[in-house]
Amino acid sequence: APVLAAAAPSAACPGIEARSLAECGRCVADDLCPVVGDVAYRCDHYTKRCVSPQWNATEVYERCPEVYSDPSTWGAMCKLPCPDQQSPFGCAKNNCLNEDFPCDWVPGCSGEGDSLPYALPRMSSACLRSCVDHESFAYNLYDIENCRTMQTVWGGCANNRMWQICPVTCRSPECPDRCNREEVPDESGKRCYQYVEENRFDCVEGIKLGMDCHCKCGLVYGSASATRFHNNGGAFTWRIRVQGQELGLHMNATLEEKFSISVTGTSMSPESGVYNPARLKIVEEDAPCSHADNVDGVEGLVCERPPGNNLLAIAVCDTYPSTATAWLHRWSEVSVARCGDFHMCHCNGNCGERDSWKLVGKLRVRPPEAFEGEVSRAPPGCDAYLPTRPPDPVVPERGESIREQLLKVSLSISGGLKAIHGLSAVEVMVALQQTLAEYLESESPLLGRTVPTADDVAL
């Protein structure tokens, strides 16, 4: 194990004593490697392990063996030499397949409980790399277009180079090992990379669900961080667009049922419990995030305006996230006792400042499917979802006869079919036909059936 710096520290890893690593130890610079006898070991340009300069490539792999089933034994898998020994480690992204190098390569490297080399930002391209097939390597090194073609040409994944270049196609341990360490699972225990690899959704859709996707989808996080709307980190907001899509959170919730809200982003406040300054609130759709308080009926998020009549006073929010990392914040046990469309506002810190609050998503709260009751007693905003029962069927007292007659009646039908339920014009007309037929229906002994049907109603 690395020796924490007590004497002369390494220049690349100020948290580790120079020359303290063992033979074959993972390294980012020569000054971490030991002196054995009178031989100063060096950080190998291909494996990024401490090796003797007297060893050839075969001896390196014999003395520092890699076990397929144990990613902790793997080298950096550099297909081209990577001589960089300081930030920004540009050759790591371009030449090396193992995404743990250099940012999660040497434990305690920074001396601050982190493995980052000196002066290397966590958001750098060397660190924020997606766990995907490395098809550019297949094309540039072997002139093979993609991993599917490589699998055919090379006869499958048993080839050592094949599973290194195509970890997803070959189902190698790389992505599970790395992403299980790095990504926060959802409340079912499943992680973003699993959903993406199962084609349940893509990276942008996962982010819009509030999942921590930074391991599987590092390139998307990097692209979002490069926009002018995210230069200070925090949760992704509705103003950020990647691949032509905004990254705002989309959520649906059921009236008065408890749910969790998760938001993802970069450089989020990682502190635990009461020490975390991040806050969240649910506000009216047209209310400003800068100072609005919670909409009435919110439970599980305390956010109230100070006493007094100052409408511009900033609401004080006291509920810290139940889960917090640099990539995700989650609030659990939230409920809303009213129906409607609302905005979710997030603050990553300094929540007493107006500019710290950002619009991060939209929340739709609807009643359960079997929602019944009286309009006068419905929770706020929910009366439009209450079904109005049709009248009891009427059986004519006298005998029926067939005649042509023009009847004029006035009807009013409400319920927000288009605005609330999001139906198209065609769907609205079909719903009106069915509603009229149901409300006007009557048993006809003369015709021997119930009339009218939806097909009898022309609109």
Coordinates of C-alpha atoms in Angstrom, one line a residue:
A1 CA 0.0 0.0 0.0
P2 CA 1.2 3.6 -0.6
V3 CA 2.9 5.3 2.3
L4 CA 1.2 8.6 3.2
A5 CA 3.7 11.4 2.8
A6 CA 5.6 12.1 6.0
A7 CA 8.9 13.0 4.5
A8 CA 9.5 14.2 0.9
P9 CA 6.2 13.8 -1.0
S10 CA 5.9 12.8 -4.6
A11 CA 5.4 15.8 -7.0
A12 CA 2.6 14.1 -8.8
C13 CA 1.0 12.7 -5.6
P14 CA 1.7 15.1 -2.8
G15 CA -0.2 12.8 -0.4
I16 CA 2.2 10.0 -0.9
E17 CA 5.9 9.7 0.1
A18 CA 8.2 9.7 -2.9
R19 CA 9.7 6.3 -3.8
S20 CA 7.3 4.5 -1.5
L21 CA 5.4 2.2 -3.9
A22 CA 6.2 -1.4 -4.2
E23 CA 7.2 -3.3 -7.3
C24 CA 4.3 -3.5 -9.8
G25 CA 2.4 -0.8 -7.8
R26 CA 0.1 1.5 -9.8
C27 CA 1.8 4.8 -10.5
V28 CA 1.3 8.1 -12.3
A29 CA 5.0 9.2 -12.1
D30 CA 8.5 7.8 -11.8
D31 CA 9.0 9.5 -8.4
L32 CA 6.5 7.2 -6.8
C33 CA 8.4 4.0 -7.7
P34 CA 11.0 2.3 -5.4
V35 CA 14.7 2.1 -5.6
V36 CA 15.6 -1.6 -5.5
G37 CA 19.3 -2.0 -4.8
D38 CA 20.8 0.6 -7.0
V39 CA 18.0 0.4 -9.6
A40 CA 15.5 3.2 -9.7
Y41 CA 12.2 1.7 -10.9
R42 CA 10.1 3.8 -13.4
C43 CA 6.4 4.1 -14.1
D44 CA 5.9 2.0 -17.2
H45 CA 4.4 3.9 -20.2
Y46 CA 2.0 1.1 -21.1
T47 CA 0.8 -0.5 -17.8
K48 CA 1.4 2.5 -15.5
R49 CA 3.0 0.2 -12.9
C50 CA 6.3 0.5 -11.2
V51 CA 8.8 -1.7 -13.2
S52 CA 12.5 -2.1 -13.5
P53 CA 14.0 -0.4 -16.5
Q54 CA 15.8 -3.6 -17.2
W55 CA 12.6 -5.6 -17.9
N56 CA 11.2 -6.0 -21.4
A57 CA 7.5 -6.0 -22.2
T58 CA 7.2 -9.8 -21.7
E59 CA 8.9 -9.6 -18.3
V60 CA 6.6 -6.7 -17.2
Y61 CA 3.5 -8.9 -17.9
E62 CA 5.1 -11.9 -16.3
R63 CA 6.1 -10.1 -13.1
C64 CA 3.0 -8.0 -12.9
P65 CA 0.3 -10.4 -14.1
E66 CA -3.3 -9.3 -14.9
V67 CA -6.2 -11.6 -13.9
Y68 CA -9.3 -11.1 -16.1
S69 CA -11.8 -11.5 -13.3
D70 CA -10.0 -9.1 -11.0
P71 CA -9.9 -5.5 -12.4
S72 CA -7.7 -4.4 -9.5
T73 CA -4.8 -6.4 -11.1
W74 CA -5.2 -4.7 -14.5
G75 CA -2.7 -2.2 -15.8
A76 CA -3.6 1.0 -17.6
M77 CA -3.9 -0.9 -20.9
C78 CA -2.2 1.8 -22.9
K79 CA -2.2 0.8 -26.6
L80 CA 0.2 3.6 -27.3
P81 CA 2.9 4.9 -24.9
C82 CA 1.6 7.4 -22.3
P83 CA 4.7 9.2 -20.9
D84 CA 2.8 12.1 -19.2
Q85 CA 3.6 12.4 -15.5
Q86 CA 1.6 15.5 -14.6
S87 CA -1.6 17.3 -15.3
P88 CA -3.4 17.3 -17.7
F89 CA -2.4 13.7 -18.6
G90 CA -3.7 14.2 -22.1
C91 CA -2.3 10.8 -23.3
A92 CA -4.6 8.9 -20.9
K93 CA -7.7 9.6 -22.8
N94 CA -6.2 9.1 -26.2
N95 CA -3.9 6.2 -25.6
C96 CA -5.1 4.1 -22.6
L97 CA -8.2 1.9 -22.2
N98 CA -8.5 1.6 -18.5
E99 CA -10.5 4.6 -17.4
D100 CA -9.4 4.4 -13.8
F101 CA -6.1 5.8 -15.0
P102 CA -5.0 8.5 -13.9
C103 CA -7.8 9.9 -11.7
D104 CA -8.6 6.8 -9.6
W105 CA -5.3 5.0 -10.0
V106 CA -3.3 5.7 -6.8
P107 CA -5.3 5.8 -3.6
G108 CA -4.5 8.9 -1.4
C109 CA -2.6 10.6 -4.2
S110 CA -3.9 14.1 -3.5
G111 CA -3.5 13.8 0.3
E112 CA -7.1 15.0 0.8
G113 CA -8.8 11.6 0.7
D114 CA -8.8 11.6 -3.0
S115 CA -6.9 9.7 -5.7
L116 CA -6.5 12.7 -8.0
P117 CA -3.0 13.6 -9.1
Y118 CA -1.7 17.1 -8.3
A119 CA -3.6 19.9 -10.1
L120 CA -5.8 17.5 -12.1
P121 CA -9.5 18.6 -12.0
R122 CA -12.1 15.9 -11.5
M123 CA -14.0 17.4 -14.5
S124 CA -11.0 17.1 -16.8
S125 CA -11.3 14.9 -20.0
A126 CA -8.7 12.5 -18.5
C127 CA -11.1 11.8 -15.6
L128 CA -14.6 12.1 -17.0
R129 CA -14.6 9.2 -19.5
S130 CA -17.6 7.1 -20.4
C131 CA -17.5 3.3 -19.8
V132 CA -18.2 2.3 -23.4
D133 CA -16.7 0.3 -26.2
H134 CA -13.5 2.0 -27.4
E135 CA -14.3 1.7 -31.1
S136 CA -12.0 4.6 -32.1
F137 CA -9.1 2.3 -30.9
A138 CA -10.4 -0.5 -33.0
Y139 CA -10.4 1.7 -36.1
N140 CA -7.2 3.6 -35.5
L141 CA -5.1 0.6 -34.4
Y142 CA -6.6 -2.2 -36.4
D143 CA -8.6 -0.6 -39.2
I144 CA -11.7 -2.3 -38.0
E145 CA -14.9 -0.2 -38.1
N146 CA -16.6 -1.3 -34.8
C147 CA -16.7 -3.9 -32.1
R148 CA -19.3 -6.0 -33.8
T149 CA -17.1 -6.3 -36.9
M150 CA -14.1 -7.0 -34.6
Q151 CA -15.9 -9.8 -32.9
T152 CA -16.5 -11.4 -36.3
V153 CA -12.9 -10.8 -37.6
W154 CA -11.2 -11.9 -34.4
G155 CA -13.5 -14.8 -33.7
G156 CA -15.0 -13.6 -30.5
C157 CA -14.0 -12.0 -27.2
A158 CA -11.5 -14.6 -26.0
N159 CA -8.8 -12.5 -27.7
N160 CA -7.1 -10.4 -25.0
R161 CA -7.1 -7.3 -27.1
M162 CA -10.8 -7.7 -28.0
W163 CA -12.3 -7.6 -24.5
Q164 CA -10.0 -4.7 -23.5
I165 CA -11.1 -2.6 -26.5
C166 CA -14.8 -3.7 -26.4
P167 CA -15.7 -4.2 -22.7
V168 CA -19.4 -3.7 -23.3
T169 CA -19.7 -6.0 -26.3
C170 CA -17.7 -8.6 -24.5
R171 CA -19.4 -8.1 -21.1
S172 CA -16.0 -7.8 -19.4
P173 CA -15.8 -6.9 -15.7
E174 CA -14.7 -3.4 -16.5
C175 CA -17.9 -1.4 -16.5
P176 CA -19.6 -3.3 -13.6
D177 CA -16.4 -2.9 -11.5
R178 CA -16.0 0.8 -12.1
C179 CA -19.6 1.9 -12.3
N180 CA -20.7 -0.1 -9.2
R181 CA -18.0 1.8 -7.3
E182 CA -18.8 5.2 -8.7
E183 CA -22.5 5.5 -9.5
V184 CA -25.2 5.9 -6.8
P185 CA -28.0 3.3 -7.4
D186 CA -31.7 4.2 -7.6
E187 CA -33.9 3.1 -4.7
S188 CA -34.4 -0.3 -6.3
G189 CA -30.6 -0.8 -6.1
K190 CA -30.0 -0.6 -9.8
R191 CA -27.5 1.8 -11.4
C192 CA -27.6 3.9 -14.5
Y193 CA -25.1 1.9 -16.5
Q194 CA -27.2 -1.2 -16.1
Y195 CA -30.3 0.5 -17.5
V196 CA -28.3 1.9 -20.4
E197 CA -26.7 -1.4 -21.3
E198 CA -30.1 -3.1 -21.2
N199 CA -31.4 -0.4 -23.6
R200 CA -34.0 0.7 -21.1
F201 CA -33.0 4.3 -21.8
D202 CA -30.0 6.3 -23.1
C203 CA -27.7 8.6 -21.2
V204 CA -29.8 11.8 -21.6
E205 CA -33.0 10.1 -20.6
G206 CA -31.2 8.7 -17.5
I207 CA -30.1 12.1 -16.5
K208 CA -33.6 13.5 -17.0
L209 CA -34.8 10.8 -14.5
G210 CA -32.3 12.2 -12.0
M211 CA -30.0 9.2 -12.0
D212 CA -26.3 9.3 -11.4
C213 CA -24.9 8.4 -14.8
H214 CA -21.4 9.9 -14.7
C215 CA -19.6 6.6 -15.0
K216 CA -21.5 5.3 -18.0
C217 CA -22.1 8.7 -19.6
G218 CA -19.0 10.8 -18.7
L219 CA -19.0 12.5 -22.1
V220 CA -22.5 13.8 -21.6
Y221 CA -21.5 15.3 -18.2
G222 CA -18.4 16.8 -19.8
S223 CA -20.4 18.4 -22.6
A224 CA -22.9 19.8 -20.1
S225 CA -20.2 21.2 -17.9
A226 CA -18.7 23.0 -20.9
T227 CA -21.9 25.1 -21.4
R228 CA -22.1 28.7 -20.1
F229 CA -25.1 27.7 -17.9
H230 CA -23.1 25.2 -15.8
N231 CA -19.6 26.8 -15.4
N232 CA -19.9 26.7 -11.6
G233 CA -21.2 23.1 -11.2
G234 CA -24.3 22.0 -9.3
A235 CA -27.4 20.2 -10.6
F236 CA -28.1 20.2 -14.3
T237 CA -30.8 22.8 -15.1
W238 CA -33.5 23.3 -17.7
R239 CA -31.2 25.7 -19.6
I240 CA -28.5 23.1 -20.4
R241 CA -28.9 21.2 -23.7
V242 CA -26.8 18.3 -24.8
Q243 CA -27.4 16.4 -28.1
G244 CA -30.2 18.8 -28.8
Q245 CA -32.1 17.9 -25.6
E246 CA -32.5 19.8 -22.3
L247 CA -31.3 18.0 -19.2
G248 CA -34.0 19.1 -16.8
L249 CA -35.6 16.6 -14.5
H250 CA -39.0 15.2 -15.5
M251 CA -41.1 13.6 -12.7
N252 CA -44.6 12.3 -12.1
A253 CA -46.0 11.7 -8.6
T254 CA -49.3 10.5 -7.2
L255 CA -51.4 12.7 -4.9
E256 CA -50.3 12.3 -1.2
E257 CA -48.1 9.3 -1.9
K258 CA -44.5 9.5 -0.8
F259 CA -41.7 9.6 -3.4
S260 CA -38.0 10.6 -3.7
I261 CA -36.5 13.3 -5.8
S262 CA -33.0 12.8 -7.1
V263 CA -31.0 15.4 -9.2
T264 CA -27.7 14.8 -10.8
G265 CA -24.9 17.2 -11.9
T266 CA -21.3 17.9 -11.3
S267 CA -19.3 19.4 -8.4
M268 CA -22.3 19.0 -6.1
S269 CA -22.0 19.4 -2.4
P270 CA -20.9 16.0 -1.1
E271 CA -21.1 16.6 2.7
S272 CA -23.2 14.2 4.8
G273 CA -26.3 15.0 6.8
V274 CA -26.7 18.4 8.4
Y275 CA -23.4 19.6 7.1
N276 CA -24.6 19.5 3.5
P277 CA -25.8 23.0 2.4
A278 CA -27.8 21.8 -0.6
R279 CA -31.6 22.4 -0.6
L280 CA -34.6 21.7 -2.7
K281 CA -38.1 23.2 -3.0
I282 CA -41.3 22.6 -5.0
V283 CA -42.9 25.9 -6.2
E284 CA -45.8 27.0 -8.3
E285 CA -45.2 26.7 -12.0
D286 CA -45.0 30.5 -12.5
A287 CA -43.1 31.3 -9.2
P288 CA -39.5 32.5 -9.3
C289 CA -36.9 30.0 -7.9
S290 CA -35.0 32.9 -6.5
H291 CA -37.2 33.5 -3.5
A292 CA -40.5 31.5 -3.7
D293 CA -41.4 29.1 -0.9
N294 CA -42.9 25.6 -1.2
V295 CA -46.3 25.2 -2.7
D296 CA -49.0 24.4 -0.2
G297 CA -49.3 20.7 0.6
V298 CA -45.7 19.7 0.3
E299 CA -44.5 17.4 3.0
G300 CA -40.9 16.2 3.6
L301 CA -39.3 19.5 2.4
V302 CA -39.3 22.4 4.8
C303 CA -39.1 25.7 3.0
E304 CA -41.0 28.7 4.4
R305 CA -41.0 32.4 3.9
P306 CA -39.9 34.4 7.0
P307 CA -42.7 36.0 9.1
G308 CA -43.8 39.3 7.8
N309 CA -45.3 40.7 4.7
N310 CA -42.2 41.1 2.5
L311 CA -43.1 39.1 -0.6
L312 CA -39.6 39.4 -1.9
A313 CA -38.0 37.8 1.1
I314 CA -36.0 34.6 0.3
A315 CA -37.7 31.5 1.7
V316 CA -35.7 29.6 4.3
C317 CA -35.3 25.9 3.4
D318 CA -34.0 23.5 6.1
T319 CA -34.2 20.0 4.6
Y320 CA -30.8 18.6 3.6
P321 CA -30.5 15.7 1.2
S322 CA -30.7 12.2 2.5
T323 CA -28.1 11.1 0.0
A324 CA -25.3 13.3 -1.3
T325 CA -22.3 12.8 -3.5
A326 CA -20.4 15.0 -5.9
W327 CA -22.7 13.7 -8.6
L328 CA -26.1 13.3 -7.0
H329 CA -28.5 14.7 -4.4
R330 CA -31.6 12.8 -3.2
W331 CA -34.5 13.8 -1.0
S332 CA -36.7 11.0 0.3
E333 CA -40.2 10.7 1.9
V334 CA -41.6 13.7 -0.1
S335 CA -45.3 14.0 -0.8
V336 CA -47.7 16.6 -2.3
A337 CA -51.3 17.0 -1.2
R338 CA -52.5 18.8 -4.3
C339 CA -52.8 18.2 -8.0
G340 CA -51.0 20.3 -10.6
D341 CA -47.8 21.0 -12.5
F342 CA -45.0 22.5 -10.4
H343 CA -41.3 23.5 -10.7
M344 CA -38.5 22.0 -8.7
C345 CA -35.7 24.4 -7.6
H346 CA -32.3 23.3 -6.4
C347 CA -29.6 25.2 -4.5
N348 CA -26.1 23.7 -4.2
G349 CA -25.0 26.1 -1.4
N350 CA -25.3 29.7 -0.2
C351 CA -29.0 29.2 -0.3
G352 CA -29.6 32.6 1.2
E353 CA -28.5 34.2 -2.1
R354 CA -31.1 34.5 -4.9
D355 CA -28.7 33.6 -7.7
S356 CA -28.0 30.2 -6.0
W357 CA -31.4 28.8 -6.8
K358 CA -31.8 27.1 -10.2
L359 CA -34.8 25.6 -12.0
V360 CA -33.9 21.9 -12.3
G361 CA -37.1 20.2 -13.2
K362 CA -40.8 19.9 -13.5
L363 CA -43.2 17.8 -11.3
R364 CA -46.6 16.6 -12.3
V365 CA -48.9 15.5 -9.4
R366 CA -52.0 13.6 -10.3
P367 CA -54.6 11.6 -8.3
P368 CA -54.6 7.8 -8.3
E369 CA -56.5 6.1 -11.1
A370 CA -59.4 5.1 -8.9
F371 CA -59.9 8.7 -7.8
E372 CA -63.4 9.4 -6.5
G373 CA -65.2 11.9 -4.3
E374 CA -67.2 15.1 -4.4
V375 CA -65.9 18.1 -6.3
S376 CA -66.5 20.4 -3.2
R377 CA -64.2 18.1 -1.1
A378 CA -61.5 17.4 -3.7
P379 CA -57.9 18.4 -2.7
P380 CA -56.7 21.6 -4.4
G381 CA -56.3 21.3 -8.1
C382 CA -57.8 17.8 -8.2
D383 CA -61.5 18.6 -9.0
A384 CA -60.8 18.3 -12.8
Y385 CA -59.9 14.7 -12.3
L386 CA -63.1 13.7 -10.5
P387 CA -65.4 11.7 -12.8
T388 CA -69.0 12.9 -13.0
R389 CA -71.3 9.9 -12.9
P390 CA -73.9 9.6 -15.7
P391 CA -77.6 9.7 -14.8
D392 CA -79.4 6.4 -14.1
P393 CA -80.7 4.8 -17.3
V394 CA -84.3 5.8 -18.2
V395 CA -86.8 3.3 -19.6
P396 CA -89.6 5.0 -21.5
E397 CA -93.0 4.7 -19.7
R398 CA -95.0 4.7 -22.9
G399 CA -94.5 2.8 -26.1
E400 CA -91.9 4.0 -28.5
S401 CA -92.4 5.0 -32.1
I402 CA -90.1 6.0 -34.9
R403 CA -90.2 9.6 -36.1
E404 CA -87.8 12.3 -37.4
Q405 CA -87.5 15.3 -35.1
L406 CA -84.9 18.0 -34.6
L407 CA -84.0 18.6 -31.0
K408 CA -81.8 21.4 -29.8
V409 CA -80.0 21.1 -26.5
S410 CA -77.1 22.9 -24.8
L411 CA -74.3 20.9 -23.2
S412 CA -71.2 21.9 -21.2
I413 CA -68.3 19.4 -20.8
S414 CA -65.3 20.3 -18.7
G415 CA -62.2 18.4 -17.5
G416 CA -59.2 19.9 -19.2
L417 CA -58.8 17.1 -21.7
K418 CA -56.2 19.1 -23.7
A419 CA -54.5 21.3 -21.2
I420 CA -54.4 18.9 -18.2
H421 CA -54.4 15.5 -19.7
G422 CA -52.3 16.4 -22.8
L423 CA -54.6 14.8 -25.3
S424 CA -54.4 15.6 -29.0
A425 CA -57.3 17.1 -30.9
V426 CA -58.4 13.8 -32.3
E427 CA -58.2 12.1 -28.9
V428 CA -60.3 14.9 -27.4
M429 CA -63.0 14.4 -30.0
V430 CA -63.1 10.6 -29.4
A431 CA -63.4 11.3 -25.7
L432 CA -66.3 13.7 -26.3
Q433 CA -68.1 11.1 -28.4
Q434 CA -67.8 8.4 -25.7
T435 CA -68.9 10.9 -23.0
L436 CA -72.0 12.0 -24.8
A437 CA -73.0 8.4 -25.6
E438 CA -72.5 7.4 -21.9
Y439 CA -74.5 10.4 -20.5
L440 CA -77.4 10.1 -23.0
E441 CA -77.7 6.4 -23.2
S442 CA -81.1 4.8 -22.6
E443 CA -82.6 1.3 -23.2
S444 CA -84.8 1.2 -26.3
P445 CA -87.3 -1.7 -26.3
L446 CA -88.3 -0.8 -29.8
L447 CA -84.7 -1.1 -31.1
G448 CA -83.7 -3.8 -28.7
R449 CA -80.5 -2.1 -27.7
T450 CA -78.9 0.7 -25.7
V451 CA -78.8 4.0 -27.6
P452 CA -76.9 6.1 -28.6
T453 CA -73.5 4.5 -29.0
A454 CA -70.4 6.4 -29.6
D455 CA -70.7 5.7 -33.3
D456 CA -74.1 7.5 -33.3
V457 CA -72.5 10.7 -32.1
A458 CA -71.2 12.9 -34.9
L459 CA -69.0 15.9 -34.0

